[in-house]
């Protein structure tokens, strides 16, 4: 572990930001902080200032920063075997696939390196599924407005938000967009030409909007009626974040295909596309691949992360602390007229404001030592690590109240 004094003292803020300006492509609006160390729910910046991380690297650090189980697994594996290629077999990939299949209702897994890649795999799987139906015209993929599925050309086409798409048109053909939670629109959109419906059970990036049970049940029935695949993007919601292992469990609707990433590697990059039944047999050799996908190092990290989720009862913790946190946010809403809504399930929560104050409050929270995220001008999203405690929620609420009071 980095020693605070050594690492933090040696970092020159202005120099690092200058180097980003000169050498790193300008794809992010970064906040002015240089992080050097993390442990559990806490992060430290280059000045030695401590922060509570209620964003968890955008839902990646589900186990908190540097969980010893993940650190040790990586340390051990890195000295044994990092990479071979998918031309051969390795034990960690087999063990991780078995674990994910046993924990879900899925039958088989394809491994890749990120959420977007997992969704690309799902999109290709759906297209080949449609082709296998023989008509040649079963290629449409239906997705919901305000969804987020990633930034590759396929996944950005699935992401029905013009602000992310316009600069990159023409998009991938064959996608149709519907209003989220609108059953009638979905009914109109799904036809014999549909090969898949791809949905987030809870839309995350656009501000934490849960699907209704009726909507997902209707999607299931419509897909069954036309022989299309129901695909859930659980990249953000999966693996305990919502207080269940997979968000689909809240709704009693099981998809044919499910994508995962973020929490899966406990901080290490890995993604997965899972499928069940006949959908799990669609891909054949040569159909899809990822050079790094399922490499022993990523899989060892993920096995440790998944084992820890189970051993430390973190899914249950997400449910308990999520309820506690949501209660505190509702109390905050009662105290403030400008808070319009508290949304979310488990540790995937957001508050809505009547005025465009979210970015100002998030900036003020950062000043005061709390990381959260403004998904738009009026919404603050919280995605703390699943190891978060009541005490840390209390501390975060104190900071949020102070930041909002300073408006
Ligand atoms: N799908 C969902 C639901 C996401 O929230 C994200 C990222 O925020 C992605 C896909 C894309 O994942 P990645 O950034 O790992 O490609």
mmCIF file of C-alpha atoms and ligand atoms in Angstrom:
data_model
loop_
_atom_site.group_PDB
_atom_site.id
_atom_site.type_symbol
_atom_site.label_atom_id
_atom_site.label_comp_id
_atom_site.label_asym_id
_atom_site.label_seq_id
_atom_site.Cartn_x
_atom_site.Cartn_y
_atom_site.Cartn_z
ATOM 1 C CA UNK A 1 0.000 0.000 0.000
ATOM 2 C CA UNK A 2 1.223 3.494 -0.772
ATOM 3 C CA UNK A 3 2.401 5.325 2.342
ATOM 4 C CA UNK A 4 0.336 8.471 2.693
ATOM 5 C CA UNK A 5 3.205 10.855 3.465
ATOM 6 C CA UNK A 6 5.430 9.646 0.641
ATOM 7 C CA UNK A 7 2.879 9.455 -2.159
ATOM 8 C CA UNK A 8 0.726 12.386 -1.288
ATOM 9 C CA UNK A 9 3.619 14.739 -0.655
ATOM 10 C CA UNK A 10 5.256 13.947 -3.964
ATOM 11 C CA UNK A 11 2.350 14.803 -6.262
ATOM 12 C CA UNK A 12 2.338 18.178 -7.978
ATOM 13 C CA UNK A 13 -1.306 19.038 -8.785
ATOM 14 C CA UNK A 14 -0.648 21.687 -11.384
ATOM 15 C CA UNK A 15 1.924 19.536 -13.148
ATOM 16 C CA UNK A 16 -0.450 16.554 -13.390
ATOM 17 C CA UNK A 17 -3.348 18.651 -14.646
ATOM 18 C CA UNK A 18 -1.007 20.297 -17.150
ATOM 19 C CA UNK A 19 0.121 16.872 -18.395
ATOM 20 C CA UNK A 20 -3.505 15.809 -18.854
ATOM 21 C CA UNK A 21 -4.099 18.990 -20.831
ATOM 22 C CA UNK A 22 -1.132 18.278 -23.069
ATOM 23 C CA UNK A 23 -1.197 14.497 -23.411
ATOM 24 C CA UNK A 24 -4.660 13.097 -22.633
ATOM 25 C CA UNK A 25 -7.559 13.449 -25.085
ATOM 26 C CA UNK A 26 -10.140 15.837 -23.770
ATOM 27 C CA UNK A 27 -13.083 13.436 -23.356
ATOM 28 C CA UNK A 28 -14.042 14.150 -19.744
ATOM 29 C CA UNK A 29 -15.090 17.162 -17.688
ATOM 30 C CA UNK A 30 -12.879 16.278 -14.748
ATOM 31 C CA UNK A 31 -13.235 17.798 -11.296
ATOM 32 C CA UNK A 32 -10.017 19.362 -9.963
ATOM 33 C CA UNK A 33 -8.721 16.612 -7.699
ATOM 34 C CA UNK A 34 -5.852 14.133 -8.042
ATOM 35 C CA UNK A 35 -6.462 10.918 -6.133
ATOM 36 C CA UNK A 36 -3.525 8.916 -4.906
ATOM 37 C CA UNK A 37 -4.895 6.283 -2.541
ATOM 38 C CA UNK A 38 -8.086 4.503 -1.545
ATOM 39 C CA UNK A 39 -9.154 2.178 1.241
ATOM 40 C CA UNK A 40 -12.681 0.933 1.768
ATOM 41 C CA UNK A 41 -15.129 3.821 1.318
ATOM 42 C CA UNK A 42 -12.362 6.425 1.660
ATOM 43 C CA UNK A 43 -10.090 8.125 -0.847
ATOM 44 C CA UNK A 44 -7.177 10.511 -0.314
ATOM 45 C CA UNK A 45 -6.060 13.213 -2.702
ATOM 46 C CA UNK A 46 -2.577 14.466 -3.430
ATOM 47 C CA UNK A 47 -2.763 16.966 -0.558
ATOM 48 C CA UNK A 48 -3.620 14.206 1.901
ATOM 49 C CA UNK A 49 -7.257 15.322 2.120
ATOM 50 C CA UNK A 50 -9.729 12.518 2.876
ATOM 51 C CA UNK A 51 -12.989 11.955 0.946
ATOM 52 C CA UNK A 52 -15.949 9.633 1.393
ATOM 53 C CA UNK A 53 -16.466 7.940 -1.946
ATOM 54 C CA UNK A 54 -20.218 7.722 -2.554
ATOM 55 C CA UNK A 55 -19.703 7.115 -6.264
ATOM 56 C CA UNK A 56 -17.427 4.042 -6.052
ATOM 57 C CA UNK A 57 -15.746 4.741 -9.392
ATOM 58 C CA UNK A 58 -19.190 4.821 -11.042
ATOM 59 C CA UNK A 59 -20.333 1.606 -9.329
ATOM 60 C CA UNK A 60 -17.061 -0.242 -9.966
ATOM 61 C CA UNK A 61 -15.602 -0.325 -6.448
ATOM 62 C CA UNK A 62 -18.476 -2.341 -5.029
ATOM 63 C CA UNK A 63 -16.180 -3.820 -2.391
ATOM 64 C CA UNK A 64 -14.643 -0.454 -1.647
ATOM 65 C CA UNK A 65 -11.102 0.490 -2.595
ATOM 66 C CA UNK A 66 -8.309 -2.067 -2.344
ATOM 67 C CA UNK A 67 -10.299 -4.807 -0.658
ATOM 68 C CA UNK A 68 -7.600 -7.169 0.704
ATOM 69 C CA UNK A 69 -9.237 -10.230 -0.873
ATOM 70 C CA UNK A 70 -9.024 -8.681 -4.344
ATOM 71 C CA UNK A 71 -5.553 -7.219 -3.785
ATOM 72 C CA UNK A 72 -4.214 -10.588 -2.606
ATOM 73 C CA UNK A 73 -5.853 -12.500 -5.458
ATOM 74 C CA UNK A 74 -4.327 -10.123 -8.019
ATOM 75 C CA UNK A 75 -0.913 -10.272 -6.317
ATOM 76 C CA UNK A 76 -0.971 -14.038 -6.313
ATOM 77 C CA UNK A 77 -2.229 -14.475 -9.895
ATOM 78 C CA UNK A 78 0.018 -11.827 -11.412
ATOM 79 C CA UNK A 79 3.093 -13.873 -10.526
ATOM 80 C CA UNK A 80 1.622 -17.100 -11.891
ATOM 81 C CA UNK A 81 -0.105 -16.323 -15.208
ATOM 82 C CA UNK A 82 -1.517 -13.036 -16.534
ATOM 83 C CA UNK A 83 -2.536 -13.874 -20.074
ATOM 84 C CA UNK A 84 -2.483 -16.693 -22.560
ATOM 85 C CA UNK A 85 -5.307 -16.007 -25.102
ATOM 86 C CA UNK A 86 -8.626 -17.661 -25.720
ATOM 87 C CA UNK A 87 -6.986 -20.170 -28.040
ATOM 88 C CA UNK A 88 -6.375 -22.154 -24.844
ATOM 89 C CA UNK A 89 -8.043 -22.971 -21.535
ATOM 90 C CA UNK A 90 -7.292 -21.493 -18.107
ATOM 91 C CA UNK A 91 -8.675 -22.434 -14.710
ATOM 92 C CA UNK A 92 -9.727 -18.952 -13.438
ATOM 93 C CA UNK A 93 -12.022 -18.368 -16.460
ATOM 94 C CA UNK A 94 -13.695 -21.751 -15.961
ATOM 95 C CA UNK A 95 -14.176 -21.110 -12.229
ATOM 96 C CA UNK A 96 -15.602 -17.615 -12.712
ATOM 97 C CA UNK A 97 -18.023 -18.773 -15.405
ATOM 98 C CA UNK A 98 -19.237 -21.594 -13.120
ATOM 99 C CA UNK A 99 -19.734 -19.133 -10.268
ATOM 100 C CA UNK A 100 -21.755 -16.664 -12.366
ATOM 101 C CA UNK A 101 -23.900 -19.411 -13.861
ATOM 102 C CA UNK A 102 -24.587 -20.930 -10.450
ATOM 103 C CA UNK A 103 -25.530 -17.555 -8.968
ATOM 104 C CA UNK A 104 -27.832 -16.488 -11.784
ATOM 105 C CA UNK A 105 -30.419 -18.138 -13.976
ATOM 106 C CA UNK A 106 -28.067 -17.996 -16.926
ATOM 107 C CA UNK A 107 -26.358 -21.009 -18.522
ATOM 108 C CA UNK A 108 -23.211 -19.702 -20.234
ATOM 109 C CA UNK A 109 -20.863 -16.712 -20.191
ATOM 110 C CA UNK A 110 -18.768 -14.777 -22.717
ATOM 111 C CA UNK A 111 -16.028 -12.685 -21.097
ATOM 112 C CA UNK A 112 -14.796 -9.284 -22.252
ATOM 113 C CA UNK A 113 -13.343 -6.160 -20.616
ATOM 114 C CA UNK A 114 -16.082 -3.565 -20.091
ATOM 115 C CA UNK A 115 -19.787 -2.830 -20.038
ATOM 116 C CA UNK A 116 -19.878 -1.544 -23.610
ATOM 117 C CA UNK A 117 -18.123 -4.666 -24.834
ATOM 118 C CA UNK A 118 -20.568 -6.857 -22.928
ATOM 119 C CA UNK A 119 -23.444 -5.048 -24.653
ATOM 120 C CA UNK A 120 -21.738 -5.358 -28.047
ATOM 121 C CA UNK A 121 -21.623 -9.097 -27.452
ATOM 122 C CA UNK A 122 -25.332 -9.061 -26.543
ATOM 123 C CA UNK A 123 -26.191 -7.051 -29.676
ATOM 124 C CA UNK A 124 -24.272 -9.453 -31.915
ATOM 125 C CA UNK A 125 -25.800 -12.447 -30.150
ATOM 126 C CA UNK A 126 -29.280 -10.983 -30.775
ATOM 127 C CA UNK A 127 -28.549 -10.367 -34.457
ATOM 128 C CA UNK A 128 -27.351 -13.925 -34.956
ATOM 129 C CA UNK A 129 -30.379 -15.194 -33.016
ATOM 130 C CA UNK A 130 -32.619 -13.277 -35.435
ATOM 131 C CA UNK A 131 -30.783 -14.689 -38.468
ATOM 132 C CA UNK A 132 -31.164 -18.214 -37.131
ATOM 133 C CA UNK A 133 -34.931 -17.760 -37.332
ATOM 134 C CA UNK A 134 -34.576 -17.979 -41.092
ATOM 135 C CA UNK A 135 -36.718 -15.092 -42.345
ATOM 136 C CA UNK A 136 -33.761 -12.769 -42.895
ATOM 137 C CA UNK A 137 -35.772 -9.845 -41.572
ATOM 138 C CA UNK A 138 -35.528 -10.415 -37.829
ATOM 139 C CA UNK A 139 -32.842 -7.878 -36.932
ATOM 140 C CA UNK A 140 -34.475 -4.992 -35.057
ATOM 141 C CA UNK A 141 -33.324 -4.244 -31.526
ATOM 142 C CA UNK A 142 -35.647 -2.183 -29.353
ATOM 143 C CA UNK A 143 -34.149 -0.026 -26.584
ATOM 144 C CA UNK A 144 -35.499 2.670 -24.264
ATOM 145 C CA UNK A 145 -35.040 6.423 -24.417
ATOM 146 C CA UNK A 146 -32.641 7.797 -21.786
ATOM 147 C CA UNK A 147 -30.938 4.422 -21.562
ATOM 148 C CA UNK A 148 -27.179 4.046 -21.349
ATOM 149 C CA UNK A 149 -25.384 1.029 -22.767
ATOM 150 C CA UNK A 150 -21.878 2.282 -23.568
ATOM 151 C CA UNK A 151 -19.824 4.235 -26.117
ATOM 152 C CA UNK A 152 -18.874 1.812 -28.882
ATOM 153 C CA UNK A 153 -20.828 2.243 -32.133
ATOM 154 C CA UNK A 154 -23.228 -0.598 -31.346
ATOM 155 C CA UNK A 155 -23.745 0.257 -27.703
ATOM 156 C CA UNK A 156 -24.067 3.989 -28.423
ATOM 157 C CA UNK A 157 -26.733 3.188 -31.013
ATOM 158 C CA UNK A 158 -28.511 1.203 -28.295
ATOM 159 C CA UNK A 159 -28.089 4.218 -25.972
ATOM 160 C CA UNK A 160 -31.169 6.182 -26.998
ATOM 161 C CA UNK A 161 -29.823 9.654 -26.145
ATOM 162 C CA UNK A 162 -29.199 11.964 -29.126
ATOM 163 C CA UNK A 163 -26.612 13.994 -27.176
ATOM 164 C CA UNK A 164 -24.276 10.988 -27.207
ATOM 165 C CA UNK A 165 -25.102 9.919 -30.763
ATOM 166 C CA UNK A 166 -25.317 12.962 -33.015
ATOM 167 C CA UNK A 167 -21.608 13.576 -33.575
ATOM 168 C CA UNK A 168 -21.092 9.981 -34.671
ATOM 169 C CA UNK A 169 -23.910 9.423 -37.151
ATOM 170 C CA UNK A 170 -24.613 7.385 -39.192
ATOM 171 C CA UNK A 171 -25.374 4.944 -36.400
ATOM 172 C CA UNK A 172 -25.795 1.187 -36.655
ATOM 173 C CA UNK A 173 -29.018 0.453 -38.555
ATOM 174 C CA UNK A 174 -31.888 -1.601 -37.158
ATOM 175 C CA UNK A 175 -32.512 0.004 -33.762
ATOM 176 C CA UNK A 176 -35.856 1.305 -32.541
ATOM 177 C CA UNK A 177 -36.399 3.514 -29.514
ATOM 178 C CA UNK A 178 -39.362 3.589 -27.140
ATOM 179 C CA UNK A 179 -40.280 5.622 -24.058
ATOM 180 C CA UNK A 180 -39.147 3.817 -20.885
ATOM 181 C CA UNK A 181 -41.973 2.291 -18.840
ATOM 182 C CA UNK A 182 -44.532 2.865 -21.612
ATOM 183 C CA UNK A 183 -46.106 -0.516 -22.317
ATOM 184 C CA UNK A 184 -48.233 0.709 -25.229
ATOM 185 C CA UNK A 185 -45.167 2.058 -27.078
ATOM 186 C CA UNK A 186 -43.318 -1.176 -26.516
ATOM 187 C CA UNK A 187 -46.291 -3.133 -27.869
ATOM 188 C CA UNK A 188 -46.251 -0.998 -31.000
ATOM 189 C CA UNK A 189 -42.517 -1.350 -31.484
ATOM 190 C CA UNK A 190 -42.102 -5.099 -30.995
ATOM 191 C CA UNK A 191 -42.940 -7.147 -34.076
ATOM 192 C CA UNK A 192 -41.819 -10.254 -35.953
ATOM 193 C CA UNK A 193 -38.874 -8.129 -37.132
ATOM 194 C CA UNK A 194 -37.628 -7.765 -33.533
ATOM 195 C CA UNK A 195 -34.691 -9.952 -32.536
ATOM 196 C CA UNK A 196 -34.239 -8.401 -29.072
ATOM 197 C CA UNK A 197 -35.419 -5.880 -26.527
ATOM 198 C CA UNK A 198 -32.524 -4.454 -24.496
ATOM 199 C CA UNK A 199 -33.329 -2.653 -21.218
ATOM 200 C CA UNK A 200 -31.715 -1.529 -17.974
ATOM 201 C CA UNK A 201 -33.965 -2.739 -15.134
ATOM 202 C CA UNK A 202 -33.073 0.559 -13.455
ATOM 203 C CA UNK A 203 -31.784 3.292 -15.746
ATOM 204 C CA UNK A 204 -28.626 4.524 -14.050
ATOM 205 C CA UNK A 205 -26.751 7.106 -16.071
ATOM 206 C CA UNK A 206 -29.863 9.145 -16.772
ATOM 207 C CA UNK A 207 -30.557 9.566 -13.061
ATOM 208 C CA UNK A 208 -31.736 6.298 -11.426
ATOM 209 C CA UNK A 209 -35.159 5.509 -12.893
ATOM 210 C CA UNK A 210 -36.474 2.040 -11.998
ATOM 211 C CA UNK A 211 -38.582 0.116 -14.484
ATOM 212 C CA UNK A 212 -42.013 -0.912 -13.299
ATOM 213 C CA UNK A 213 -42.725 -4.579 -12.727
ATOM 214 C CA UNK A 214 -45.573 -4.410 -15.239
ATOM 215 C CA UNK A 215 -43.277 -2.959 -17.889
ATOM 216 C CA UNK A 216 -40.650 -5.670 -17.593
ATOM 217 C CA UNK A 217 -43.356 -8.376 -17.444
ATOM 218 C CA UNK A 218 -44.901 -6.921 -20.607
ATOM 219 C CA UNK A 219 -41.473 -6.886 -22.277
ATOM 220 C CA UNK A 220 -41.018 -10.556 -21.335
ATOM 221 C CA UNK A 221 -44.417 -11.514 -22.813
ATOM 222 C CA UNK A 222 -43.899 -9.497 -25.999
ATOM 223 C CA UNK A 223 -40.476 -11.056 -26.596
ATOM 224 C CA UNK A 224 -41.891 -14.543 -26.057
ATOM 225 C CA UNK A 225 -44.759 -13.828 -28.434
ATOM 226 C CA UNK A 226 -42.474 -12.875 -31.348
ATOM 227 C CA UNK A 227 -39.480 -15.092 -30.549
ATOM 228 C CA UNK A 228 -37.216 -12.186 -29.574
ATOM 229 C CA UNK A 229 -34.613 -12.179 -26.805
ATOM 230 C CA UNK A 230 -35.201 -10.139 -23.664
ATOM 231 C CA UNK A 231 -31.810 -8.693 -22.711
ATOM 232 C CA UNK A 232 -31.097 -6.854 -19.453
ATOM 233 C CA UNK A 233 -28.125 -4.546 -19.132
ATOM 234 C CA UNK A 234 -27.114 -5.138 -15.504
ATOM 235 C CA UNK A 235 -23.720 -3.514 -15.932
ATOM 236 C CA UNK A 236 -24.572 -0.984 -13.216
ATOM 237 C CA UNK A 237 -27.402 -2.759 -11.340
ATOM 238 C CA UNK A 238 -25.865 -6.241 -11.164
ATOM 239 C CA UNK A 239 -23.918 -7.968 -8.414
ATOM 240 C CA UNK A 240 -25.548 -6.627 -5.295
ATOM 241 C CA UNK A 241 -25.891 -2.920 -6.023
ATOM 242 C CA UNK A 242 -29.685 -2.939 -5.619
ATOM 243 C CA UNK A 243 -29.818 -5.220 -2.567
ATOM 244 C CA UNK A 244 -30.336 -8.358 -4.687
ATOM 245 C CA UNK A 245 -27.602 -10.172 -6.561
ATOM 246 C CA UNK A 246 -29.231 -9.132 -9.865
ATOM 247 C CA UNK A 247 -31.794 -6.359 -10.241
ATOM 248 C CA UNK A 248 -34.094 -8.608 -12.303
ATOM 249 C CA UNK A 249 -34.872 -10.471 -9.049
ATOM 250 C CA UNK A 250 -36.817 -7.409 -7.813
ATOM 251 C CA UNK A 251 -39.161 -7.707 -10.760
ATOM 252 C CA UNK A 252 -39.660 -11.459 -11.056
ATOM 253 C CA UNK A 253 -38.713 -11.276 -14.737
ATOM 254 C CA UNK A 254 -35.782 -13.354 -15.977
ATOM 255 C CA UNK A 255 -34.046 -12.180 -19.181
ATOM 256 C CA UNK A 256 -32.549 -14.421 -21.874
ATOM 257 C CA UNK A 257 -29.345 -12.388 -21.944
ATOM 258 C CA UNK A 258 -27.729 -10.321 -19.183
ATOM 259 C CA UNK A 259 -24.642 -8.127 -19.294
ATOM 260 C CA UNK A 260 -22.330 -7.390 -16.360
ATOM 261 C CA UNK A 261 -19.161 -5.359 -15.745
ATOM 262 C CA UNK A 262 -18.370 -2.627 -13.145
ATOM 263 C CA UNK A 263 -18.477 -4.435 -9.744
ATOM 264 C CA UNK A 264 -17.539 -7.785 -11.304
ATOM 265 C CA UNK A 265 -13.771 -7.345 -10.990
ATOM 266 C CA UNK A 266 -13.760 -5.582 -7.613
ATOM 267 C CA UNK A 267 -12.026 -2.654 -9.344
ATOM 268 C CA UNK A 268 -10.239 -4.637 -12.056
ATOM 269 C CA UNK A 269 -11.604 -4.309 -15.629
ATOM 270 C CA UNK A 270 -13.771 -7.217 -16.766
ATOM 271 C CA UNK A 271 -17.146 -7.561 -18.477
ATOM 272 C CA UNK A 272 -19.431 -10.494 -19.171
ATOM 273 C CA UNK A 273 -22.355 -11.349 -21.404
ATOM 274 C CA UNK A 274 -24.456 -14.186 -20.018
ATOM 275 C CA UNK A 275 -27.239 -16.076 -21.738
ATOM 276 C CA UNK A 276 -29.599 -18.934 -21.006
ATOM 277 C CA UNK A 277 -31.323 -21.715 -22.855
ATOM 278 C CA UNK A 278 -31.017 -21.637 -26.634
ATOM 279 C CA UNK A 279 -29.582 -18.112 -26.490
ATOM 280 C CA UNK A 280 -26.536 -19.558 -24.701
ATOM 281 C CA UNK A 281 -25.788 -21.718 -27.757
ATOM 282 C CA UNK A 282 -25.984 -18.950 -30.390
ATOM 283 C CA UNK A 283 -22.284 -18.072 -30.536
ATOM 284 C CA UNK A 284 -20.070 -20.590 -32.275
ATOM 285 C CA UNK A 285 -16.292 -20.465 -32.860
ATOM 286 C CA UNK A 286 -15.399 -17.402 -34.928
ATOM 287 C CA UNK A 287 -18.569 -15.437 -34.127
ATOM 288 C CA UNK A 288 -17.154 -13.243 -31.396
ATOM 289 C CA UNK A 289 -13.928 -12.750 -29.473
ATOM 290 C CA UNK A 290 -11.904 -10.478 -27.214
ATOM 291 C CA UNK A 291 -8.147 -10.918 -26.954
ATOM 292 C CA UNK A 292 -8.035 -9.981 -23.277
ATOM 293 C CA UNK A 293 -11.494 -11.353 -22.446
ATOM 294 C CA UNK A 294 -11.546 -13.625 -19.420
ATOM 295 C CA UNK A 295 -7.790 -13.467 -18.884
ATOM 296 C CA UNK A 296 -6.558 -15.219 -15.734
ATOM 297 C CA UNK A 297 -5.717 -11.992 -13.902
ATOM 298 C CA UNK A 298 -9.135 -10.375 -14.413
ATOM 299 C CA UNK A 299 -10.887 -13.633 -13.588
ATOM 300 C CA UNK A 300 -8.840 -14.139 -10.405
ATOM 301 C CA UNK A 301 -9.797 -10.612 -9.290
ATOM 302 C CA UNK A 302 -13.451 -11.300 -10.098
ATOM 303 C CA UNK A 303 -13.491 -14.656 -8.311
ATOM 304 C CA UNK A 304 -12.117 -12.926 -5.198
ATOM 305 C CA UNK A 305 -14.634 -10.086 -5.537
ATOM 306 C CA UNK A 306 -17.581 -12.420 -6.021
ATOM 307 C CA UNK A 307 -16.486 -14.680 -3.148
ATOM 308 C CA UNK A 308 -16.204 -11.626 -0.914
ATOM 309 C CA UNK A 309 -19.663 -10.374 -1.899
ATOM 310 C CA UNK A 310 -20.960 -13.685 -0.615
ATOM 311 C CA UNK A 311 -18.742 -14.137 2.477
ATOM 312 C CA UNK A 312 -19.240 -10.585 3.746
ATOM 313 C CA UNK A 313 -22.986 -10.635 2.979
ATOM 314 C CA UNK A 314 -22.575 -7.441 0.967
ATOM 315 C CA UNK A 315 -25.779 -7.884 -1.010
ATOM 316 C CA UNK A 316 -27.669 -7.910 2.281
ATOM 317 C CA UNK A 317 -25.634 -4.916 3.448
ATOM 318 C CA UNK A 318 -26.574 -3.042 0.283
ATOM 319 C CA UNK A 319 -30.239 -3.708 1.057
ATOM 320 C CA UNK A 320 -30.016 -2.731 4.751
ATOM 321 C CA UNK A 321 -27.828 0.326 4.347
ATOM 322 C CA UNK A 322 -29.704 1.264 1.174
ATOM 323 C CA UNK A 323 -32.943 1.438 3.148
ATOM 324 C CA UNK A 324 -31.226 3.430 5.883
ATOM 325 C CA UNK A 325 -29.688 5.824 3.346
ATOM 326 C CA UNK A 326 -32.969 6.236 1.434
ATOM 327 C CA UNK A 327 -34.686 7.035 4.755
ATOM 328 C CA UNK A 328 -32.091 9.739 5.458
ATOM 329 C CA UNK A 329 -32.552 11.170 1.952
ATOM 330 C CA UNK A 330 -36.320 11.248 2.447
ATOM 331 C CA UNK A 331 -35.800 13.097 5.736
ATOM 332 C CA UNK A 332 -33.541 15.543 3.838
ATOM 333 C CA UNK A 333 -36.312 16.020 1.289
ATOM 334 C CA UNK A 334 -38.767 16.881 4.057
ATOM 335 C CA UNK A 335 -36.413 19.578 5.314
ATOM 336 C CA UNK A 336 -35.927 21.174 1.904
ATOM 337 C CA UNK A 337 -38.607 22.450 -0.418
ATOM 338 C CA UNK A 338 -36.308 22.258 -3.440
ATOM 339 C CA UNK A 339 -35.864 18.475 -3.198
ATOM 340 C CA UNK A 340 -38.579 16.963 -5.353
ATOM 341 C CA UNK A 341 -37.875 13.251 -5.294
ATOM 342 C CA UNK A 342 -35.844 10.401 -3.820
ATOM 343 C CA UNK A 343 -35.460 7.502 -6.268
ATOM 344 C CA UNK A 344 -33.756 4.136 -6.414
ATOM 345 C CA UNK A 345 -33.310 0.742 -4.835
ATOM 346 C CA UNK A 346 -30.566 -0.524 -2.520
ATOM 347 C CA UNK A 347 -27.387 1.503 -2.915
ATOM 348 C CA UNK A 348 -28.386 2.978 -6.276
ATOM 349 C CA UNK A 349 -30.078 6.191 -5.175
ATOM 350 C CA UNK A 350 -30.756 9.672 -6.508
ATOM 351 C CA UNK A 351 -32.391 12.886 -5.386
ATOM 352 C CA UNK A 352 -34.102 15.319 -7.704
ATOM 353 C CA UNK A 353 -34.157 19.105 -7.250
ATOM 354 C CA UNK A 354 -36.682 21.623 -8.571
ATOM 355 C CA UNK A 355 -33.859 24.016 -9.586
ATOM 356 C CA UNK A 356 -30.617 23.418 -11.540
ATOM 357 C CA UNK A 357 -28.448 23.161 -8.412
ATOM 358 C CA UNK A 358 -27.109 19.596 -8.631
ATOM 359 C CA UNK A 359 -23.705 20.460 -10.109
ATOM 360 C CA UNK A 360 -23.129 23.260 -7.601
ATOM 361 C CA UNK A 361 -23.995 20.978 -4.687
ATOM 362 C CA UNK A 362 -21.779 18.171 -6.027
ATOM 363 C CA UNK A 363 -18.897 20.664 -6.368
ATOM 364 C CA UNK A 364 -19.473 21.840 -2.808
ATOM 365 C CA UNK A 365 -19.634 18.221 -1.565
ATOM 366 C CA UNK A 366 -16.242 17.611 -3.182
ATOM 367 C CA UNK A 367 -14.850 20.633 -1.327
ATOM 368 C CA UNK A 368 -16.234 19.200 1.900
ATOM 369 C CA UNK A 369 -14.934 15.679 1.231
ATOM 370 C CA UNK A 370 -17.783 13.728 -0.361
ATOM 371 C CA UNK A 371 -17.916 12.259 -3.870
ATOM 372 C CA UNK A 372 -21.310 12.037 -5.568
ATOM 373 C CA UNK A 373 -22.384 12.636 -9.148
ATOM 374 C CA UNK A 374 -24.717 15.078 -10.893
ATOM 375 C CA UNK A 375 -26.368 13.088 -13.707
ATOM 376 C CA UNK A 376 -27.922 16.349 -14.913
ATOM 377 C CA UNK A 377 -28.541 19.863 -13.567
ATOM 378 C CA UNK A 378 -31.256 18.680 -11.192
ATOM 379 C CA UNK A 379 -30.227 15.175 -10.135
ATOM 380 C CA UNK A 380 -27.575 13.881 -7.745
ATOM 381 C CA UNK A 381 -26.775 10.158 -7.903
ATOM 382 C CA UNK A 382 -25.198 8.130 -5.098
ATOM 383 C CA UNK A 383 -23.509 4.763 -5.722
ATOM 384 C CA UNK A 384 -21.481 4.076 -2.565
ATOM 385 C CA UNK A 385 -19.458 0.864 -2.174
ATOM 386 C CA UNK A 386 -21.560 -2.025 -0.894
ATOM 387 C CA UNK A 387 -19.366 -2.143 2.230
ATOM 388 C CA UNK A 388 -20.609 1.285 3.359
ATOM 389 C CA UNK A 389 -21.725 1.635 7.013
ATOM 390 C CA UNK A 390 -24.516 3.590 8.722
ATOM 391 C CA UNK A 391 -21.866 5.829 10.272
ATOM 392 C CA UNK A 392 -20.480 6.687 6.833
ATOM 393 C CA UNK A 393 -23.994 7.389 5.544
ATOM 394 C CA UNK A 394 -24.514 9.750 8.509
ATOM 395 C CA UNK A 395 -21.256 11.512 7.709
ATOM 396 C CA UNK A 396 -22.195 11.821 4.028
ATOM 397 C CA UNK A 397 -25.633 13.197 4.915
ATOM 398 C CA UNK A 398 -23.989 15.810 7.134
ATOM 399 C CA UNK A 399 -21.799 16.912 4.224
ATOM 400 C CA UNK A 400 -24.720 16.930 1.780
ATOM 401 C CA UNK A 401 -26.795 19.063 4.157
ATOM 402 C CA UNK A 402 -23.915 21.491 4.617
ATOM 403 C CA UNK A 403 -23.269 21.681 0.866
ATOM 404 C CA UNK A 404 -26.948 22.309 0.109
ATOM 405 C CA UNK A 405 -27.201 24.893 2.881
ATOM 406 C CA UNK A 406 -24.392 26.853 1.199
ATOM 407 C CA UNK A 407 -26.446 27.389 -1.972
HETATM 408 N N1 LIG B 1 -24.351 -0.132 -19.343
HETATM 409 C C1 LIG B 1 -24.673 0.559 -18.259
HETATM 410 C C2 LIG B 1 -26.018 0.343 -17.636
HETATM 411 C C3 LIG B 1 -23.786 1.478 -17.706
HETATM 412 O O1 LIG B 1 -24.129 2.182 -16.629
HETATM 413 C C4 LIG B 1 -22.526 1.652 -18.314
HETATM 414 C C5 LIG B 1 -21.552 2.645 -17.791
HETATM 415 O O2 LIG B 1 -21.858 3.515 -17.033
HETATM 416 C C6 LIG B 1 -22.227 0.900 -19.454
HETATM 417 C C7 LIG B 1 -23.147 0.012 -19.936
HETATM 418 C C8 LIG B 1 -20.910 1.068 -20.152
HETATM 419 O O3 LIG B 1 -19.910 0.440 -19.412
HETATM 420 P P1 LIG B 1 -18.358 0.746 -19.744
HETATM 421 O O4 LIG B 1 -18.112 2.168 -19.427
HETATM 422 O O5 LIG B 1 -17.615 -0.226 -18.853
HETATM 423 O O6 LIG B 1 -18.158 0.433 -21.169
#
